[in-house]
PDB file of N, CA and C in Angstrom:
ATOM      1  N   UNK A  21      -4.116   7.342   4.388  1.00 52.00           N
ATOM      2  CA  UNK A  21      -5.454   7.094   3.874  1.00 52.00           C
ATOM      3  C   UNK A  21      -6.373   6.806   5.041  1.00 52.00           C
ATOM      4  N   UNK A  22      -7.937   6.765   4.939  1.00 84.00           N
ATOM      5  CA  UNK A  22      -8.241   6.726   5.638  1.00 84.00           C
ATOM      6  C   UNK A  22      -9.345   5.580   4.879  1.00 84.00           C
ATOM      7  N   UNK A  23     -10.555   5.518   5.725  1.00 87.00           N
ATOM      8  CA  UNK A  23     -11.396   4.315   5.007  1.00 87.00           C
ATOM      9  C   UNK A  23     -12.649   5.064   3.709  1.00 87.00           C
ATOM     10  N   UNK A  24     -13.152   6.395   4.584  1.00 88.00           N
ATOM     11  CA  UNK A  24     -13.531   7.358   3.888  1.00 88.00           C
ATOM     12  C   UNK A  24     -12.955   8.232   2.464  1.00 88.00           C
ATOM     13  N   UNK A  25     -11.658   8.496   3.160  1.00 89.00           N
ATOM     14  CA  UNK A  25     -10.908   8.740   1.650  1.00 89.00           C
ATOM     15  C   UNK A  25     -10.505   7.851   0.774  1.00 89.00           C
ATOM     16  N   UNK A  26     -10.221   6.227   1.108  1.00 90.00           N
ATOM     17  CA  UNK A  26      -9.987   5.485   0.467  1.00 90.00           C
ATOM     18  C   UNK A  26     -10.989   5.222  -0.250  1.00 90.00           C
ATOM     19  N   UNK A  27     -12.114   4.886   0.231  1.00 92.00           N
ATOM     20  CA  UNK A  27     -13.465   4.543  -0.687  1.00 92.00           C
ATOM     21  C   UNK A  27     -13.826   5.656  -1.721  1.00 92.00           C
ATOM     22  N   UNK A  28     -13.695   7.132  -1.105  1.00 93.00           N
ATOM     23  CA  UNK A  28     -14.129   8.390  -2.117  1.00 93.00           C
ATOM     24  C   UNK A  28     -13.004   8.445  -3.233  1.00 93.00           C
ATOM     25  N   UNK A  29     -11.587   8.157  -3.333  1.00 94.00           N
ATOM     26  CA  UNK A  29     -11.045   8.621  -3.920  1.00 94.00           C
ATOM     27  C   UNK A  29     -10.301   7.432  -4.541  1.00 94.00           C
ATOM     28  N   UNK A  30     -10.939   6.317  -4.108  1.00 95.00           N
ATOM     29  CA  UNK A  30     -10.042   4.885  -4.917  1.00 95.00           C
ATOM     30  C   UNK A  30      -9.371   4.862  -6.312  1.00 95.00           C
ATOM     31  N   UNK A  31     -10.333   5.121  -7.618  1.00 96.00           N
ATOM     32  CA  UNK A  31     -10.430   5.272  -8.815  1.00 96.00           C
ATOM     33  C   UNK A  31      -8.903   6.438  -8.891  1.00 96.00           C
ATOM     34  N   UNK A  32      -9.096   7.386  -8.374  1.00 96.00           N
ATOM     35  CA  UNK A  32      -7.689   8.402  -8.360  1.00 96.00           C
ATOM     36  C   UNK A  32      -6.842   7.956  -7.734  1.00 96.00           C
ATOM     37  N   UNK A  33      -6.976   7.050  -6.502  1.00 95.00           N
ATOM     38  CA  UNK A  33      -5.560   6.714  -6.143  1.00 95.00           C
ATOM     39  C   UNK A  33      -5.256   5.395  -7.237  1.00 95.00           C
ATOM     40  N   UNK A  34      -5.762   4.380  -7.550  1.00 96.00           N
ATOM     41  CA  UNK A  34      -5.222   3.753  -8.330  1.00 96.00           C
ATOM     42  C   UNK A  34      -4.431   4.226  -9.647  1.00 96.00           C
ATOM     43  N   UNK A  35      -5.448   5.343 -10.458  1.00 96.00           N
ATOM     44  CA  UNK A  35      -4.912   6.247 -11.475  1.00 96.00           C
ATOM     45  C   UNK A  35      -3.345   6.468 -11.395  1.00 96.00           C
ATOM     46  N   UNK A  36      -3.095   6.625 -10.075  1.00 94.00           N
ATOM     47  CA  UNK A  36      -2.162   7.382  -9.845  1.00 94.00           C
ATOM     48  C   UNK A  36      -0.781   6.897  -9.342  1.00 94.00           C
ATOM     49  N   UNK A  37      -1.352   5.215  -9.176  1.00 94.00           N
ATOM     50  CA  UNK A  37      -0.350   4.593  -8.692  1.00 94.00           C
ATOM     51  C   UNK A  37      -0.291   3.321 -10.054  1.00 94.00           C
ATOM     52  N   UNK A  38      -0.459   3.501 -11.137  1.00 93.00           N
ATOM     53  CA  UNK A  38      -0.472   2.522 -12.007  1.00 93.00           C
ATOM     54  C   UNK A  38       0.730   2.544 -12.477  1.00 93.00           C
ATOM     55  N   UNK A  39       1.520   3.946 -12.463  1.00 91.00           N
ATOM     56  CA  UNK A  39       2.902   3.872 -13.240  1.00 91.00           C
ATOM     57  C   UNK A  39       4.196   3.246 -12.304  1.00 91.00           C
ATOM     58  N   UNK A  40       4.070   3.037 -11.466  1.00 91.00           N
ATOM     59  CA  UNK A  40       4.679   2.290 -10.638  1.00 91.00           C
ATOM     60  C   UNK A  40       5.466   1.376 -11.172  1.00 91.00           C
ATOM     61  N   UNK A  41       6.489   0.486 -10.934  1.00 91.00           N
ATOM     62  CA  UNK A  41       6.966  -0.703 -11.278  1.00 91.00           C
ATOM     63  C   UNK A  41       5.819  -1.621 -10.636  1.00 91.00           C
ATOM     64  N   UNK A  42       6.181  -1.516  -9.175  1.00 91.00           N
ATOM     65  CA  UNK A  42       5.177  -2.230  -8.118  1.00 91.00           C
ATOM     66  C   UNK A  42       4.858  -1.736  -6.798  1.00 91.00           C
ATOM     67  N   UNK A  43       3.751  -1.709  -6.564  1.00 94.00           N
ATOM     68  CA  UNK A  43       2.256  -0.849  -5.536  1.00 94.00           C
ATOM     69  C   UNK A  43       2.681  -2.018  -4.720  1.00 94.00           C
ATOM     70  N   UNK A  44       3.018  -1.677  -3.683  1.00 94.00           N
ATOM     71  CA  UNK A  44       2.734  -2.699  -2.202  1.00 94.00           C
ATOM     72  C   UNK A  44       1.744  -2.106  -1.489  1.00 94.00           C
ATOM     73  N   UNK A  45       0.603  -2.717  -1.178  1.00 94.00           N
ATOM     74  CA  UNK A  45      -0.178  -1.516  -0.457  1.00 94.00           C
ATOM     75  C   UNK A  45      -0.443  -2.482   0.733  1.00 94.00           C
ATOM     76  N   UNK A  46      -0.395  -2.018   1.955  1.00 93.00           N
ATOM     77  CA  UNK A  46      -0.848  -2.539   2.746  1.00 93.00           C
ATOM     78  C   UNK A  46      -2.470  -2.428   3.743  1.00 93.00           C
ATOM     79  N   UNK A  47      -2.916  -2.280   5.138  1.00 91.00           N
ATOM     80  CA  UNK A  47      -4.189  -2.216   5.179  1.00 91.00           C
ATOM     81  C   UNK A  47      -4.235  -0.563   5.401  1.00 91.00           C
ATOM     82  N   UNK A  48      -5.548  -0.269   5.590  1.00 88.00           N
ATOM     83  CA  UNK A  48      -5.962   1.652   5.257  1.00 88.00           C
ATOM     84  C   UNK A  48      -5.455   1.761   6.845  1.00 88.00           C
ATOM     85  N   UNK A  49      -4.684   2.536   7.343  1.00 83.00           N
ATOM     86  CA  UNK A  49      -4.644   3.575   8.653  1.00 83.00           C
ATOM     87  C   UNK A  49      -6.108   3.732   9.252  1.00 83.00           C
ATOM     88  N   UNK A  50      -6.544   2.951  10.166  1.00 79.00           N
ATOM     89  CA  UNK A  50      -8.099   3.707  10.651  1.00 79.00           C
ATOM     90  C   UNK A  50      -7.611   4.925  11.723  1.00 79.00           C
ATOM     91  N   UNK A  51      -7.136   5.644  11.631  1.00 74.00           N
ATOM     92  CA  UNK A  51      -6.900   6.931  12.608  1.00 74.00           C
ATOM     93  C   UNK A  51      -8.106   7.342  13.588  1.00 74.00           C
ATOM     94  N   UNK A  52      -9.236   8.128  12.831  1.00 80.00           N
ATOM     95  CA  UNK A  52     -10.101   8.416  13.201  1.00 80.00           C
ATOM     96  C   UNK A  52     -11.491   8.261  12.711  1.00 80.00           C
ATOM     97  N   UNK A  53     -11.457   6.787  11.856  1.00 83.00           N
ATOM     98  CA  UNK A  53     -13.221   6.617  11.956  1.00 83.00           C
ATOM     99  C   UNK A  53     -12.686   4.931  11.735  1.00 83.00           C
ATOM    100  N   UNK A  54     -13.778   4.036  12.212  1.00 81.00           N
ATOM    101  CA  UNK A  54     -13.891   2.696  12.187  1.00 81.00           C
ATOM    102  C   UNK A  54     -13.914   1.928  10.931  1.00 81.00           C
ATOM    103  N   UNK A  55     -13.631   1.052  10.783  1.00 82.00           N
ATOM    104  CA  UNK A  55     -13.808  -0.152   9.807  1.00 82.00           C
ATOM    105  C   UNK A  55     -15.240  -0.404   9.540  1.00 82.00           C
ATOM    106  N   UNK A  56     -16.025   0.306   8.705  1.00 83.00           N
ATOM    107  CA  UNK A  56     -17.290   0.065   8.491  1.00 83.00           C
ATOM    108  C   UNK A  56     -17.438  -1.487   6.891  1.00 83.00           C
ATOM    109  N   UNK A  57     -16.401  -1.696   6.898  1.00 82.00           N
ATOM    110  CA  UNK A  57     -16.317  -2.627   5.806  1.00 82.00           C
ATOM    111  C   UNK A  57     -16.598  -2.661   4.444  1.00 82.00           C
ATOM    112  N   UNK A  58     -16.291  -1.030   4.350  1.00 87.00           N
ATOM    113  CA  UNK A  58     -16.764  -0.681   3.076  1.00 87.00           C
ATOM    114  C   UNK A  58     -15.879  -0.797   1.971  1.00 87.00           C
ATOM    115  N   UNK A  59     -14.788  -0.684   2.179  1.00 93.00           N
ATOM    116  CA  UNK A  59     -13.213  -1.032   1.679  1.00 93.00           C
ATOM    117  C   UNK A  59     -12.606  -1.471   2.116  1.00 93.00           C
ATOM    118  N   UNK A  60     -11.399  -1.962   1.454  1.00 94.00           N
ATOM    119  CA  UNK A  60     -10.508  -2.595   2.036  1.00 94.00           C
ATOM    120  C   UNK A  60      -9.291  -2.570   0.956  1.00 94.00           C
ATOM    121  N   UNK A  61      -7.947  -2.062   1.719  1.00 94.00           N
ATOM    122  CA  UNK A  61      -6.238  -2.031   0.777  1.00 94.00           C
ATOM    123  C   UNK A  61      -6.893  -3.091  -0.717  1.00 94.00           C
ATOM    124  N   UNK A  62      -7.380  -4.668  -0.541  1.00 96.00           N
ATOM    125  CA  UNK A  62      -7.288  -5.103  -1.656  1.00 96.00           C
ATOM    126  C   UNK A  62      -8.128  -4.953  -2.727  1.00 96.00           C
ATOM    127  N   UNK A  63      -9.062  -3.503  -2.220  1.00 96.00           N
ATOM    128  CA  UNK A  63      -9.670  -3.094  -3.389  1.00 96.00           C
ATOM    129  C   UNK A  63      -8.588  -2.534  -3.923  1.00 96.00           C
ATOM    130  N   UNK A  64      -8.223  -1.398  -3.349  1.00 96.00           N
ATOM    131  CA  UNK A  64      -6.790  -0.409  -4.195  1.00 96.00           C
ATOM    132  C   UNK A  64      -5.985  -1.312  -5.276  1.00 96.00           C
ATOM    133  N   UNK A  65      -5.969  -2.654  -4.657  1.00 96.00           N
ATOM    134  CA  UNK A  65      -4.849  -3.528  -5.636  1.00 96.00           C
ATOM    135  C   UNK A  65      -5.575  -3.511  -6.388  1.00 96.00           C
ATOM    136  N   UNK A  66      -6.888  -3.954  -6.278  1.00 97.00           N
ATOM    137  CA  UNK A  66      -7.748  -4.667  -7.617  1.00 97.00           C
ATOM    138  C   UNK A  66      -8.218  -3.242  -8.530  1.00 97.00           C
ATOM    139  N   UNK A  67      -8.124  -2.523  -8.329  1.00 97.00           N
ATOM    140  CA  UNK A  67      -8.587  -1.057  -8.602  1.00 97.00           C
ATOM    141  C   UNK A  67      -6.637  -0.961  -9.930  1.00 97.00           C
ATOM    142  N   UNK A  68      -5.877  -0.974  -8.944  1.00 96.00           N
ATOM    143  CA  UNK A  68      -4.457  -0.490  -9.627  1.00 96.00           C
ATOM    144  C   UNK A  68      -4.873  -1.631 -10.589  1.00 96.00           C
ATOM    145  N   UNK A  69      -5.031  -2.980 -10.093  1.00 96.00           N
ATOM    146  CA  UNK A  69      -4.780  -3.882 -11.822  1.00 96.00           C
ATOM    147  C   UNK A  69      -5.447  -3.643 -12.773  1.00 96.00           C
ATOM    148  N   UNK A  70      -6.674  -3.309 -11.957  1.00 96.00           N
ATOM    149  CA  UNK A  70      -7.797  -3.141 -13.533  1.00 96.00           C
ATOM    150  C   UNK A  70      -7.554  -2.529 -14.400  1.00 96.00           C
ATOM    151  N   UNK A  71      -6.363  -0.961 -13.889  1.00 96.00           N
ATOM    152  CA  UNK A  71      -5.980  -0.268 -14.570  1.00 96.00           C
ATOM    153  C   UNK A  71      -4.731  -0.787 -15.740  1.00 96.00           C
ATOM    154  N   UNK A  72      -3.928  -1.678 -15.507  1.00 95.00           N
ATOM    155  CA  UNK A  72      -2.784  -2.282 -15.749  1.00 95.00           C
ATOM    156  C   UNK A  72      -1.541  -1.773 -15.100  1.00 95.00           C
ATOM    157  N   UNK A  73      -2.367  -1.718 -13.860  1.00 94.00           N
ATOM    158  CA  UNK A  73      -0.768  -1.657 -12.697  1.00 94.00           C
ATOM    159  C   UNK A  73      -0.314  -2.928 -12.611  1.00 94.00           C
ATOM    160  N   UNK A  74       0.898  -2.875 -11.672  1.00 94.00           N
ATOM    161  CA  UNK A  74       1.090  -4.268 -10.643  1.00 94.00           C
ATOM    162  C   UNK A  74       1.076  -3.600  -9.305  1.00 94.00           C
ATOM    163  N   UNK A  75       0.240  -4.177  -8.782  1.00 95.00           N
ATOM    164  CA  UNK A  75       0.512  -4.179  -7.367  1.00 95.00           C
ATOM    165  C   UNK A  75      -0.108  -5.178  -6.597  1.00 95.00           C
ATOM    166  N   UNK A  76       0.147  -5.409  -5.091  1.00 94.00           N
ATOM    167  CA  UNK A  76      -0.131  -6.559  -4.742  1.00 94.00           C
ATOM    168  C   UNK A  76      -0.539  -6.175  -2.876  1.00 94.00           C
ATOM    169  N   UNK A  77      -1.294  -7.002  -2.741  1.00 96.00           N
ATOM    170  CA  UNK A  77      -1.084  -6.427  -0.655  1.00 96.00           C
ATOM    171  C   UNK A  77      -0.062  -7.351  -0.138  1.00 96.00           C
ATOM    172  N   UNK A  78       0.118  -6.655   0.797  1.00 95.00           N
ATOM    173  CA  UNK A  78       0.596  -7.311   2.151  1.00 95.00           C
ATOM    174  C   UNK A  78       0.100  -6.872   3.195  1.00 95.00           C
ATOM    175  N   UNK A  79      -0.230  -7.746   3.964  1.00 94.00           N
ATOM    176  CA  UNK A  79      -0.664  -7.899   5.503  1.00 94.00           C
ATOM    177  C   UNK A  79      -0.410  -7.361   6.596  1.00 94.00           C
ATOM    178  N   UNK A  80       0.763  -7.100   6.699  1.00 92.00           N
ATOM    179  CA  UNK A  80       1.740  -6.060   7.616  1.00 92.00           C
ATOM    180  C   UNK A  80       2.927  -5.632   6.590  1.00 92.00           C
ATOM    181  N   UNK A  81       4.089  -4.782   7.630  1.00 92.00           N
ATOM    182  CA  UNK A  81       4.591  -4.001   7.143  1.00 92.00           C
ATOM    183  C   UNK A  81       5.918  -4.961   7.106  1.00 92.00           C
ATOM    184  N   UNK A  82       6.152  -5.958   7.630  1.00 92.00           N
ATOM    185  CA  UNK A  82       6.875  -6.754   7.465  1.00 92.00           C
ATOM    186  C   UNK A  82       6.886  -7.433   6.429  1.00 92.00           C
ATOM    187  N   UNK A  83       5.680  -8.085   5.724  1.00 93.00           N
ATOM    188  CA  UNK A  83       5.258  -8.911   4.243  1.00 93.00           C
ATOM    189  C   UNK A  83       5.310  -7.748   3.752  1.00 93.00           C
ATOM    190  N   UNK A  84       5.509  -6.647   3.649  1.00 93.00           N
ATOM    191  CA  UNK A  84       5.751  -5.490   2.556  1.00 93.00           C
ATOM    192  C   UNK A  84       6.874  -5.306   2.048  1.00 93.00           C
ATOM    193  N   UNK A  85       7.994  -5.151   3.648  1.00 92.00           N
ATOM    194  CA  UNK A  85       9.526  -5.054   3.434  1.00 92.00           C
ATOM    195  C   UNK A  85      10.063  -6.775   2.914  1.00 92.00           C
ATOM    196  N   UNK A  86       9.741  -7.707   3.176  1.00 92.00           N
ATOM    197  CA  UNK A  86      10.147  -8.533   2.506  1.00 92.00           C
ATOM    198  C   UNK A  86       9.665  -8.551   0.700  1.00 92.00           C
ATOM    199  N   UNK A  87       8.353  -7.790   0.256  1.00 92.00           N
ATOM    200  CA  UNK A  87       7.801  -8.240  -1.002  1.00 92.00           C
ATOM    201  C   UNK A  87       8.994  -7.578  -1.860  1.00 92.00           C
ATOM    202  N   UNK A  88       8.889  -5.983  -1.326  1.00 90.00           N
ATOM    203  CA  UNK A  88       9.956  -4.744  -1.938  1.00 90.00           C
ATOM    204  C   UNK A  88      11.089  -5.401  -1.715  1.00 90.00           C
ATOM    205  N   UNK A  89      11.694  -6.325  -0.804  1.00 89.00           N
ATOM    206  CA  UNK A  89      13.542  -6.625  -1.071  1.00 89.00           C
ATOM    207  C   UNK A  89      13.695  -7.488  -2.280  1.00 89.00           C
ATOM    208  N   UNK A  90      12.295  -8.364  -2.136  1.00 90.00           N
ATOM    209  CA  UNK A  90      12.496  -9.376  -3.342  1.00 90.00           C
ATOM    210  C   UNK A  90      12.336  -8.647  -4.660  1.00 90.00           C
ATOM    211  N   UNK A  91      11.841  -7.517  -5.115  1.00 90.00           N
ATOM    212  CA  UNK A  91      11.258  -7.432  -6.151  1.00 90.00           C
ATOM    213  C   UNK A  91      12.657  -6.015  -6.304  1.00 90.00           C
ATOM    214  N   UNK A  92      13.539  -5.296  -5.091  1.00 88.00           N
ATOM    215  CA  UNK A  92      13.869  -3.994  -5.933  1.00 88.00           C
ATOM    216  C   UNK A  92      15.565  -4.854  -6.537  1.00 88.00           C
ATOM    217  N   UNK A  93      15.382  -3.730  -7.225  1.00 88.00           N
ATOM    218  CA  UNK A  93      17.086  -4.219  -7.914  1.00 88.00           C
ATOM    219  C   UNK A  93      17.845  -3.532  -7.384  1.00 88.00           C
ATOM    220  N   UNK A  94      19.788  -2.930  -7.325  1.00 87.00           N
ATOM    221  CA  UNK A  94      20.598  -2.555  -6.926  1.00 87.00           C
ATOM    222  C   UNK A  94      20.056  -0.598  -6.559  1.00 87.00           C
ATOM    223  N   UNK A  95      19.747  -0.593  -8.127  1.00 90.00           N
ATOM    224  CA  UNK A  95      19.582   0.539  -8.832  1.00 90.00           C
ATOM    225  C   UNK A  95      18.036   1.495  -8.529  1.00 90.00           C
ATOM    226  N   UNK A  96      17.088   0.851  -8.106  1.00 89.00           N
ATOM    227  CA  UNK A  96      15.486   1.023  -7.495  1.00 89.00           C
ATOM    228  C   UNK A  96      15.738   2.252  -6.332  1.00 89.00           C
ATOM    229  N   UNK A  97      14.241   3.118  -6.639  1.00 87.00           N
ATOM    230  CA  UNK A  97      14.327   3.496  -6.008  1.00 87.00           C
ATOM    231  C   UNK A  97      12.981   3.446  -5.009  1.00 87.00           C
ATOM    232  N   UNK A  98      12.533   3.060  -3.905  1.00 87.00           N
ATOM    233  CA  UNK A  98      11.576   2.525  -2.618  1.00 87.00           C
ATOM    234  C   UNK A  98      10.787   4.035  -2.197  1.00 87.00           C
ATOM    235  N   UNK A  99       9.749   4.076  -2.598  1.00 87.00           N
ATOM    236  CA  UNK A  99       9.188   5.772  -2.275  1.00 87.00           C
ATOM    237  C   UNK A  99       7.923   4.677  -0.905  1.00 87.00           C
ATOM    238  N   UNK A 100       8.138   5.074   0.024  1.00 87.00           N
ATOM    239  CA  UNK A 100       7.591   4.497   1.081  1.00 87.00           C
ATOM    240  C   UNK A 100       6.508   5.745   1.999  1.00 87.00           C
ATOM    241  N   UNK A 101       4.739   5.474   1.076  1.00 85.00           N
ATOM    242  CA  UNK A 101       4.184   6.827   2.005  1.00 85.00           C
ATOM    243  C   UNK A 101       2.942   6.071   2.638  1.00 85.00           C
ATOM    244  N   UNK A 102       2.495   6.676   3.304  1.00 83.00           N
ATOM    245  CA  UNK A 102       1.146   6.390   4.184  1.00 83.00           C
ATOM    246  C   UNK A 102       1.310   7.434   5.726  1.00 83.00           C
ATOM    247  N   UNK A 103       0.058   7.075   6.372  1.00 80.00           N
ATOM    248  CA  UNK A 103      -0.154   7.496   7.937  1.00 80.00           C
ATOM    249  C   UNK A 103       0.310   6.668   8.983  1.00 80.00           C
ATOM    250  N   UNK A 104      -0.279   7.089  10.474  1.00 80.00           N
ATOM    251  CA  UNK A 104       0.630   6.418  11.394  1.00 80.00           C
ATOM    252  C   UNK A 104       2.022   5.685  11.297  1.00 80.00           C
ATOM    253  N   UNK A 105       2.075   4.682  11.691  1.00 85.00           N
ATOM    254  CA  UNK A 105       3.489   3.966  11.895  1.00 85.00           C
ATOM    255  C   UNK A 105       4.087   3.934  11.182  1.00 85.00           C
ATOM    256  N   UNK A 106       4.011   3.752   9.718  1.00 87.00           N
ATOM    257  CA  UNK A 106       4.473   3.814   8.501  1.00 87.00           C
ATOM    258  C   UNK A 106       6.000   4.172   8.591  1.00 87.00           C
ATOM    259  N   UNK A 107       6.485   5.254   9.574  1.00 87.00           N
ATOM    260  CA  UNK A 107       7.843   5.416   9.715  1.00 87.00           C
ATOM    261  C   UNK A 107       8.533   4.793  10.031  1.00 87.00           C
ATOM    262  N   UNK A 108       7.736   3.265  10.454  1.00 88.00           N
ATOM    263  CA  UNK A 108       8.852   2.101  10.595  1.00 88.00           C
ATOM    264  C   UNK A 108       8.718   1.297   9.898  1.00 88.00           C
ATOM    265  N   UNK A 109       8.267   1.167   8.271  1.00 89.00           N
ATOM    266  CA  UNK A 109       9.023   0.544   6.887  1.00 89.00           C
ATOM    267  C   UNK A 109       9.965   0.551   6.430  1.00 89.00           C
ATOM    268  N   UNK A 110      10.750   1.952   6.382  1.00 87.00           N
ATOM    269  CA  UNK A 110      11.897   1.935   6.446  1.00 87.00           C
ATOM    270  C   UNK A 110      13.478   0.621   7.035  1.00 87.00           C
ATOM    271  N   UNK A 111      12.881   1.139   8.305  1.00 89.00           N
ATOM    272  CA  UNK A 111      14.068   0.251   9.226  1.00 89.00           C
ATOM    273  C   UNK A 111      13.751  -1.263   8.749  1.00 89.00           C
ATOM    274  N   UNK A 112      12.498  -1.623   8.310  1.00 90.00           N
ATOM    275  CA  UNK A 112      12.160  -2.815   7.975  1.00 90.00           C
ATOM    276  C   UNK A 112      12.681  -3.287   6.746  1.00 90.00           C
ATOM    277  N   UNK A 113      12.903  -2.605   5.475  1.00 88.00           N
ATOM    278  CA  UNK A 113      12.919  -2.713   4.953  1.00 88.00           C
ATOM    279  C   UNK A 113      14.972  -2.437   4.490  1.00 88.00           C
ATOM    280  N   UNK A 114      15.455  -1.983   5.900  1.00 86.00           N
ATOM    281  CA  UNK A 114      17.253  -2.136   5.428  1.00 86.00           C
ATOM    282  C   UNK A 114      17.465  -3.294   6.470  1.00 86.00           C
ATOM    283  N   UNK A 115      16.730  -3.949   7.184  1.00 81.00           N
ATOM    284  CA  UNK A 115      17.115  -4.941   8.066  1.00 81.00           C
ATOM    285  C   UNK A 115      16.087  -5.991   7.754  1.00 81.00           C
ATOM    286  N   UNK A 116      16.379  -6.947   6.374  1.00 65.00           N
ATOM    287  CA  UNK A 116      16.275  -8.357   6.257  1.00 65.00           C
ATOM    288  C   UNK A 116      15.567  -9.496   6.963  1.00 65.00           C
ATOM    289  N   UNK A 117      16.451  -9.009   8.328  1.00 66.00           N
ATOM    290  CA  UNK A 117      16.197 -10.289   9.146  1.00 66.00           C
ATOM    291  C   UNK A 117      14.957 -10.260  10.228  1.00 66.00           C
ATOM    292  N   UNK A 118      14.507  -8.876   9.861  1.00 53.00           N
ATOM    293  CA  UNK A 118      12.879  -8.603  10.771  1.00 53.00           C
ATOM    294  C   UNK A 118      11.963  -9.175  10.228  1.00 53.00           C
TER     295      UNK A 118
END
């Protein structure tokens, strides 16, 4: 996401993330345009609840992998997407003790 697409397309990404068990969203990827303060991840949450999602932020990707250990069961399955770094939720999220 970006801050631009997040703001243009909020209403659809929440839509879309309401069926969820639970939305961890963390902050938007600024890649290539600045923090103009027009949004922010805890609109998306407040956007998913209004809808009657659950979802919730976290701060980093660490308060994410801890929210998802507490909340998945044996049987869950963890669909983990976004930009940049994002490819290290994963490892965060089978190693506990990070």
């Amino acid at each position: 996401r970006s801050y631009t697409r997040t703001r243009e397309l909020l209403k659809d990404f929440a839509a879309a993330l309401i069926r969820s068990d639970l939305c961890v969203v963390v902050d938007i990827y600024a890649a290539r345009e600045p923090d103009l303060g027009q949004v922010h991840a805890r609109d998306l949450v407040q956007a998913i609840r209004e809808r009657g999602g659950n979802a919730t932020y976290a701060d980093s990707f660490a308060a994410a992998a801890q929210l998802a250990r507490q909340q998945a069961a044996p049987e869950d399955v963890l669909l983990v997407m976004g930009a940049g770094d994002i490819a290290a939720l994963p490892d965060l999220l089978l190693s506990p003790d990070r």
